[in-house]
Coordinates of C-alpha atoms in Angstrom, one line a residue:
Chain A
X8 CA 0.0 0.0 0.0
X9 CA 1.3 3.4 -0.9
X10 CA 0.9 6.2 1.5
X11 CA -0.2 9.6 0.3
X12 CA 1.7 12.0 2.6
X13 CA -0.2 14.9 1.1
X14 CA -3.6 13.3 2.0
X15 CA -4.5 15.9 4.5
X16 CA -4.0 18.9 2.2
X17 CA -5.6 17.0 -0.7
X18 CA -8.7 16.3 1.4
X19 CA -8.9 19.9 2.4
X20 CA -8.7 21.0 -1.2
X21 CA -11.3 18.4 -2.3
X22 CA -13.8 19.5 0.2
X23 CA -13.1 23.2 -0.2
X24 CA -13.7 23.1 -4.0
X25 CA -17.2 21.9 -3.5
X26 CA -20.4 23.7 -2.6
X27 CA -21.7 23.2 0.9
X28 CA -24.3 20.7 -0.3
X29 CA -21.8 18.8 -2.3
X30 CA -19.5 18.6 0.7
X31 CA -22.2 16.8 2.5
X32 CA -22.5 14.3 -0.4
X33 CA -18.8 13.8 -0.3
X34 CA -19.1 13.1 3.4
X35 CA -21.7 10.5 2.5
X36 CA -19.4 8.8 0.0
X37 CA -16.7 8.7 2.7
X38 CA -19.2 7.2 5.2
X39 CA -19.9 4.4 2.7
X40 CA -16.3 3.4 2.2
X41 CA -15.2 3.2 5.8
X42 CA -13.3 -0.1 5.9
X43 CA -15.0 -2.7 8.1
X44 CA -13.3 -4.0 11.2
X45 CA -10.9 -6.9 10.7
X46 CA -12.3 -10.0 12.3
X47 CA -9.5 -10.2 14.9
X48 CA -11.1 -7.1 16.6
X49 CA -14.6 -8.6 16.5
X50 CA -13.5 -11.1 19.1
X51 CA -11.8 -8.4 21.2
X52 CA -14.2 -5.4 21.6
X53 CA -12.2 -4.6 24.7
X54 CA -9.3 -3.4 22.6
X55 CA -11.4 -0.7 21.0
X56 CA -11.7 2.8 22.6
X57 CA -15.0 4.5 22.6
X58 CA -15.0 8.2 21.4
X59 CA -17.3 9.7 24.1
X60 CA -17.5 13.1 22.3
X61 CA -19.4 11.7 19.4
X62 CA -23.2 11.5 19.4
X63 CA -23.2 8.0 18.0
X64 CA -21.2 5.0 19.2
X65 CA -17.9 4.9 17.5
X66 CA -14.9 2.9 18.6
X67 CA -11.3 3.2 17.3
X68 CA -8.1 1.4 17.7
X69 CA -4.5 2.3 16.5
X70 CA -1.8 -0.2 15.8
X71 CA 1.9 0.7 15.2
X72 CA 3.7 -1.7 12.9
X73 CA 7.3 -2.7 13.0
X74 CA 8.2 0.2 10.6
X75 CA 6.6 2.6 13.1
X76 CA 3.7 3.3 10.7
X77 CA 0.2 3.8 12.2
X78 CA -2.8 1.8 11.2
X79 CA -6.3 2.9 12.2
X80 CA -9.4 0.8 12.8
X81 CA -12.9 2.1 13.3
X82 CA -16.4 0.8 13.8
X83 CA -19.6 2.7 13.9
X84 CA -23.2 1.8 13.1
X85 CA -24.8 2.4 9.7
X86 CA -27.4 4.6 11.3
X87 CA -24.6 7.1 12.2
X88 CA -23.4 8.1 8.7
X89 CA -22.0 11.4 9.8
X90 CA -19.8 9.7 12.4
X91 CA -18.8 7.0 9.9
X92 CA -17.9 9.8 7.4
X93 CA -15.7 11.5 9.9
X94 CA -13.9 8.3 10.7
X95 CA -13.5 7.5 7.0
X96 CA -11.9 10.9 6.3
X97 CA -9.5 10.4 9.1
X98 CA -8.7 6.9 7.8
X99 CA -8.0 8.3 4.4
X100 CA -5.9 11.1 5.8
X101 CA -3.9 9.2 8.4
X102 CA -3.8 5.5 7.8
X103 CA -0.4 4.1 7.0
X104 CA 1.5 7.4 7.9
X105 CA 4.7 7.1 9.9
X106 CA 3.6 7.6 13.5
X107 CA 5.8 10.7 13.9
X108 CA 4.2 12.3 10.8
X109 CA 0.7 11.5 12.1
X110 CA 1.5 13.3 15.4
X111 CA 2.5 16.3 13.3
X112 CA -0.8 16.6 11.5
X113 CA -2.6 19.8 12.2
X114 CA -5.0 19.3 15.1
X115 CA -7.3 21.8 13.5
X116 CA -7.5 20.1 10.1
X117 CA -11.1 18.9 10.6
X118 CA -12.2 22.5 10.8
X119 CA -10.4 23.3 7.5
X120 CA -12.6 21.0 5.5
X121 CA -15.4 23.5 5.4
X122 CA -17.9 20.9 6.8
X123 CA -19.1 23.0 9.7
X124 CA -21.5 24.9 7.5
X125 CA -23.0 21.6 6.3
X126 CA -23.1 19.7 9.5
X127 CA -22.8 22.4 12.2
X128 CA -19.8 23.4 14.3
X129 CA -21.1 21.4 17.3
X130 CA -21.1 18.1 15.3
X131 CA -17.5 18.9 14.1
X132 CA -16.4 18.5 17.8
X133 CA -16.8 14.7 17.3
X134 CA -14.2 14.6 14.5
X135 CA -11.7 16.7 16.4
X136 CA -12.2 14.4 19.4
X137 CA -11.5 11.4 17.2
X138 CA -8.2 12.9 16.0
X139 CA -7.2 13.8 19.5
X140 CA -7.8 10.2 20.7
X141 CA -5.9 8.8 17.7
X142 CA -2.9 10.9 18.5
X143 CA -3.1 10.0 22.2
X144 CA -3.1 6.3 21.3
X145 CA -0.2 6.8 18.9
X146 CA 1.8 8.5 21.6
X147 CA 1.0 5.8 24.1
X148 CA 1.9 3.0 21.8
X149 CA 5.2 4.6 20.6
X150 CA 6.2 5.0 24.3
X151 CA 5.2 1.4 25.1
Chain B
X4 CA -61.8 15.4 17.8
X5 CA -61.4 18.9 16.4
X6 CA -63.9 19.8 13.7
X7 CA -61.3 22.0 12.2
X8 CA -60.8 21.3 8.5
X9 CA -57.4 19.9 7.7
X10 CA -56.0 20.0 4.2
X11 CA -55.4 16.3 4.3
X12 CA -57.9 14.0 6.1
X13 CA -56.8 12.9 9.5
X14 CA -55.8 9.3 10.2
X15 CA -58.8 7.6 11.8
X16 CA -57.6 4.1 11.3
X17 CA -56.0 3.6 14.7
X18 CA -57.8 2.7 17.9
X19 CA -54.7 3.7 19.9
X20 CA -54.7 7.3 18.3
X21 CA -58.4 7.6 19.1
X22 CA -57.7 7.4 22.8
X23 CA -55.4 10.3 22.8
X24 CA -56.5 13.8 23.6
X25 CA -55.5 15.0 20.1
X26 CA -55.6 12.0 17.7
X27 CA -55.1 14.3 14.7
X28 CA -51.4 14.9 15.5
X29 CA -50.4 11.3 14.6
X30 CA -50.4 9.3 11.5
X31 CA -49.6 5.6 11.1
X32 CA -47.0 4.3 8.6
X33 CA -49.8 2.6 6.6
X34 CA -51.7 5.9 6.4
X35 CA -48.6 7.7 5.2
X36 CA -47.9 5.0 2.6
X37 CA -51.5 5.4 1.3
X38 CA -51.3 9.2 1.3
X39 CA -47.8 9.8 -0.2
X40 CA -48.1 12.3 -3.0
X41 CA -51.4 13.7 -1.8
X42 CA -52.0 17.3 -2.7
X43 CA -51.4 19.5 0.4
X44 CA -49.2 17.0 2.2
X45 CA -45.5 17.5 2.8
X46 CA -43.4 14.9 4.5
X47 CA -40.3 16.1 6.5
X48 CA -37.5 14.0 7.8
X49 CA -35.7 15.4 10.9
X50 CA -32.9 13.3 12.5
X51 CA -30.1 13.6 15.0
X52 CA -27.7 12.6 12.3
X53 CA -27.5 15.2 9.5
X54 CA -26.6 12.6 6.8
X55 CA -29.2 10.0 7.6
X56 CA -31.7 11.4 5.2
X57 CA -29.2 11.2 2.4
X58 CA -28.7 7.5 3.0
X59 CA -32.3 6.9 2.0
X60 CA -35.6 8.5 3.0
X61 CA -39.4 8.2 2.6
X62 CA -40.3 9.0 -1.0
X63 CA -41.2 12.7 -1.5
X64 CA -39.7 13.7 2.0
X65 CA -37.6 16.8 2.4
X66 CA -35.0 17.2 5.1
X67 CA -35.0 19.8 7.9
X68 CA -32.0 19.6 10.2
X69 CA -32.2 20.9 13.8
X70 CA -28.7 22.3 13.9
X71 CA -28.3 23.9 10.4
X72 CA -32.0 24.8 9.7
X73 CA -33.8 25.5 13.0
X74 CA -31.1 27.0 15.2
X75 CA -29.9 30.5 14.7
X76 CA -26.3 30.2 13.6
X77 CA -25.0 33.0 15.9
X78 CA -27.4 33.7 18.8
X79 CA -28.4 30.8 21.0
X80 CA -32.0 30.8 19.8
X81 CA -34.3 29.5 17.1
X82 CA -34.5 31.1 13.8
X83 CA -36.7 34.2 13.5
X84 CA -39.8 34.6 11.3
X85 CA -37.8 35.6 8.2
X86 CA -35.5 32.7 8.4
X87 CA -38.3 30.3 9.1
X88 CA -40.3 31.6 6.1
X89 CA -37.2 31.3 3.9
X90 CA -36.6 27.7 5.1
X91 CA -40.2 26.6 4.5
X92 CA -40.4 28.3 1.1
X93 CA -37.2 26.6 0.1
X94 CA -38.6 23.2 1.2
X95 CA -41.8 23.8 -0.7
X96 CA -44.1 24.1 2.3
X97 CA -47.2 26.3 2.2
X98 CA -48.7 27.7 5.3
X99 CA -51.9 25.7 4.8
X100 CA -50.1 22.4 4.1
X101 CA -50.3 19.3 6.2
X102 CA -46.8 18.5 7.4
X103 CA -45.9 15.0 8.6
X104 CA -42.6 14.9 10.3
X105 CA -40.7 11.7 11.1
X106 CA -37.2 10.9 12.3
X107 CA -34.7 8.6 14.0
X108 CA -34.6 7.6 17.7
X109 CA -38.4 7.4 18.5
X110 CA -39.0 10.7 16.7
X111 CA -37.0 12.5 19.3
X112 CA -35.7 15.1 16.7
X113 CA -39.0 15.1 14.8
X114 CA -40.8 16.2 17.9
X115 CA -38.3 19.0 18.3
X116 CA -38.9 20.1 14.8
X117 CA -42.7 19.9 15.3
X118 CA -42.3 22.1 18.4
X119 CA -40.4 24.7 16.5
X120 CA -43.1 24.6 13.7
X121 CA -45.6 25.3 16.5
X122 CA -43.6 28.3 17.7
X123 CA -44.5 29.8 14.4
X124 CA -48.1 28.6 14.6
X125 CA -48.1 26.2 11.7
X126 CA -51.5 24.8 12.0
X127 CA -51.3 21.2 10.8
X128 CA -48.2 19.4 11.8
X129 CA -48.2 15.7 12.6
X130 CA -45.7 13.0 13.6
X131 CA -45.4 9.6 11.9
X132 CA -45.9 7.2 14.8
X133 CA -42.8 5.0 15.1
X134 CA -40.7 7.3 12.9
X135 CA -38.0 6.3 10.5
X136 CA -37.1 3.0 12.2
X137 CA -40.6 1.5 12.2
X138 CA -41.0 2.5 8.5
X139 CA -37.8 0.7 7.8
X140 CA -38.6 -2.3 10.0
X141 CA -41.8 -2.8 8.1
X142 CA -39.8 -3.0 4.9
X143 CA -41.4 0.1 3.4
X144 CA -39.8 2.0 0.5
X145 CA -36.9 4.3 0.9
X146 CA -35.3 6.4 -1.8
X147 CA -32.3 8.6 -2.4
X148 CA -34.1 10.7 -4.9
X149 CA -34.3 14.3 -3.7
X150 CA -37.9 15.4 -4.5
X151 CA -38.4 18.1 -7.0
X152 CA -39.4 21.0 -4.8
X153 CA -41.4 24.0 -6.1
X154 CA -40.5 26.9 -3.8
X155 CA -43.4 28.5 -2.0
X156 CA -44.0 31.9 -0.6
X157 CA -44.4 31.0 3.1
X158 CA -45.4 34.1 5.0
X159 CA -43.2 35.7 7.6
X160 CA -44.8 35.0 10.9
X161 CA -43.5 36.2 14.2
X162 CA -42.3 33.4 16.5
X163 CA -44.6 33.2 19.6
X164 CA -42.5 32.1 22.6
X165 CA -45.3 32.9 25.1
X166 CA -47.3 29.7 25.1
X167 CA -45.2 26.6 24.6
X168 CA -41.7 27.9 25.4
X169 CA -40.3 28.7 28.9
X170 CA -37.3 30.9 29.6
X171 CA -35.3 30.7 32.8
X172 CA -37.3 33.5 34.4
X173 CA -40.5 31.6 33.7
X174 CA -39.0 28.6 35.5
X175 CA -38.1 30.7 38.5
X176 CA -41.7 32.1 38.6
X177 CA -43.1 28.6 38.1
X178 CA -41.9 27.1 41.4
X179 CA -44.8 25.4 43.1
X180 CA -46.0 24.0 39.8
X181 CA -44.8 20.7 38.3
X182 CA -41.5 20.4 36.5
X183 CA -40.5 17.3 34.6
X184 CA -36.8 16.5 34.1
X185 CA -36.6 14.1 31.1
X186 CA -32.8 13.4 31.2
X187 CA -31.2 10.2 32.3
X188 CA -31.0 9.2 36.0
X189 CA -27.3 10.1 36.1
X190 CA -27.8 13.6 34.8
X191 CA -30.7 14.1 37.2
X192 CA -28.7 13.2 40.2
X193 CA -25.8 15.3 39.1
X194 CA -23.5 12.3 38.7
X195 CA -22.9 13.6 35.2
X196 CA -23.8 16.8 33.3
X197 CA -24.5 15.3 29.9
X198 CA -26.1 12.2 28.5
X199 CA -24.2 8.9 29.0
X200 CA -22.1 8.5 25.9
X201 CA -23.0 11.9 24.4
X202 CA -20.9 15.0 23.9
X203 CA -20.6 17.3 26.9
X204 CA -22.1 20.6 25.8
X205 CA -21.1 22.1 29.0
X206 CA -22.8 22.9 32.3
X207 CA -20.8 24.0 35.4
X208 CA -22.9 22.2 37.9
X209 CA -24.7 18.8 38.0
X210 CA -28.1 18.1 39.5
X211 CA -31.7 19.1 38.7
X212 CA -34.1 22.0 39.2
X213 CA -35.7 21.8 42.7
X214 CA -38.9 19.8 42.8
X215 CA -38.6 18.4 39.2
X216 CA -39.8 14.9 38.8
X217 CA -37.5 12.6 36.9
X218 CA -39.2 11.0 33.9
X219 CA -36.6 10.0 31.2
X220 CA -38.2 10.9 27.9
X221 CA -38.0 7.5 26.3
X222 CA -40.4 6.1 28.9
X223 CA -43.1 7.4 26.6
X224 CA -41.9 5.3 23.7
X225 CA -42.5 1.6 23.1
X226 CA -39.9 -0.9 21.8
X227 CA -41.0 -0.3 18.2
X228 CA -40.5 3.5 18.8
X229 CA -44.2 4.2 18.6
X230 CA -45.9 6.3 21.4
X231 CA -47.2 4.2 24.2
X232 CA -51.0 3.9 24.5
X233 CA -52.8 6.5 26.6
X234 CA -53.3 4.3 29.6
X235 CA -49.6 3.5 29.8
X236 CA -48.7 7.1 29.4
X237 CA -51.1 8.0 32.2
X238 CA -49.4 5.5 34.5
X239 CA -46.0 7.1 33.8
X240 CA -47.0 10.8 34.1
X241 CA -50.2 10.9 36.3
X242 CA -51.0 9.4 39.7
X243 CA -48.7 6.6 40.6
X244 CA -46.1 8.0 38.3
X245 CA -44.9 11.6 38.2
X246 CA -48.1 12.8 39.9
X247 CA -49.3 15.2 37.2
X248 CA -53.0 16.1 37.2
X249 CA -55.4 17.2 34.5
X250 CA -55.1 21.0 34.3
X251 CA -51.5 21.3 35.6
X252 CA -49.2 23.8 34.1
X253 CA -46.0 21.9 33.4
X254 CA -42.5 22.8 32.3
X255 CA -40.3 20.1 30.8
X256 CA -36.6 20.4 30.3
X257 CA -33.6 18.3 29.4
X258 CA -30.1 19.4 28.4
X259 CA -30.8 21.6 25.3
X260 CA -34.6 21.2 24.9
X261 CA -34.7 18.4 22.4
X262 CA -35.6 15.4 24.5
X263 CA -38.1 17.5 26.4
X264 CA -39.8 18.4 23.1
X265 CA -40.8 14.7 22.9
X266 CA -42.2 14.9 26.4
X267 CA -43.9 18.2 25.6
X268 CA -45.6 16.5 22.6
X269 CA -46.8 13.6 24.8
X270 CA -48.1 15.8 27.6
X271 CA -49.7 18.4 25.4
X272 CA -51.2 16.4 22.6
X273 CA -51.5 12.8 23.8
X274 CA -52.5 13.5 27.4
X275 CA -54.1 16.9 26.7
X276 CA -52.6 19.0 29.5
X277 CA -53.4 22.6 28.6
X278 CA -50.4 24.6 29.7
X279 CA -47.2 22.6 28.9
X280 CA -44.0 24.5 28.1
X281 CA -40.6 23.4 27.0
X282 CA -37.6 25.0 28.7
X283 CA -35.1 24.8 25.9
X284 CA -32.4 26.6 27.8
X285 CA -32.5 23.4 29.9
X286 CA -29.6 22.1 31.9
X287 CA -26.9 23.7 29.7
X288 CA -28.3 27.0 30.9
X289 CA -29.6 26.3 34.4
X290 CA -26.5 24.3 35.3
X291 CA -24.3 27.3 34.5
X292 CA -26.5 30.1 35.8
X293 CA -25.3 32.2 38.7
X294 CA -27.4 32.0 41.9
X295 CA -30.2 29.6 40.9
X296 CA -31.1 26.7 43.2
X297 CA -30.1 23.2 42.3
X298 CA -30.8 19.9 44.0
X299 CA -28.2 17.1 43.9
X300 CA -29.1 13.4 44.3
X301 CA -32.1 11.3 43.3
X302 CA -34.8 13.1 45.3
X303 CA -36.8 15.9 43.7
X304 CA -36.3 18.3 46.6
X305 CA -38.5 21.2 47.8
X306 CA -39.6 24.0 45.5
X307 CA -38.3 27.3 46.7
X308 CA -40.7 30.3 46.7
X309 CA -41.4 31.5 43.1
X310 CA -39.3 34.4 42.0
X311 CA -41.7 36.6 40.2
X312 CA -40.5 38.7 37.4

């Protein structure tokens, strides 16, 4: 798998080029392509961390491989497409990045997508919280 | 039943509805399926999740979102008459139309949207009993096709906050009359300031308004997300339950006024209490206000003397 190190800026550009309504449709596309959880997690729900700041139940897990690259896993119900969309954007932006580069990603990048107008600023809190928890897990796992 | 002429005939097929004080405010999924496309009927979906409508909705339905459509983007308040008129015009709704609202989570957000429609005095607004989930559980049709909407010229109507909305000063003046806290037990006791597993929208103190009875909103909903029959609702809210009596003036609240819209709907339309108001400032306001009384723990506590304005 090749890693796009410009994924964050590409995503910001992709969203910013669209009208507010089309941004929502792009978020829907993302929600539909959130990778499903590998079966090894299905037997170990205890490994997953719940994102309390999101309105809908979403769980995430970060793995650091032997090359120190970060891999992200999420699960959220189909009835929560906004939350799934947020997770899927983060997956596209961050999955496979070297852990140190992931930690350097702008904490404010969710706000730069221009989604707040489409989904409301309050709902964007959930996406920032996911990013914060991902970074915390990366830091913890690098230190372990 | 009201003799008032509705643009679209009311649903008289349900024995359960007939028991309610205002049966005309509910429609069944079968009734809606039979009436889709009727002239003068507009179907509105209103969900917690802003994208759920886009994943598939009842044919002909338009979307109204509580955050982006009904709340003022700057002031903590609902939209004003101009913005409401612009919204409804954009959605193809005429002042005389019958509006049927449905949504996720036992119509929680649909009831909130209905309450806002009522602040503007839209006459004929109904809920689809069971909401989005029952419609889907029954295997009924969903579509991703956005309906072709012909914009209307909805009149600018001033919002009337005096009858069904309570402000914090109204709550202070209300002491001695019943209050219903519809949040979870943990929020009521002050163990936490927001819903379990929901974002914390911020309140500096935990607990409840003195004398408020705890009746979590979802006790009014059955497993299939429909409203419980009148006799069961009476057991929850009247003698043996929260102790409300016919004729009571009641104020309901939650955290930001959305869950309590559901309870407002139940008390006002299904049980027919005459003076029910929703305190939308709710705990995010009360729990941060300087100098207002709060009770911690699971007992309602004693109402202080009313503070008249």
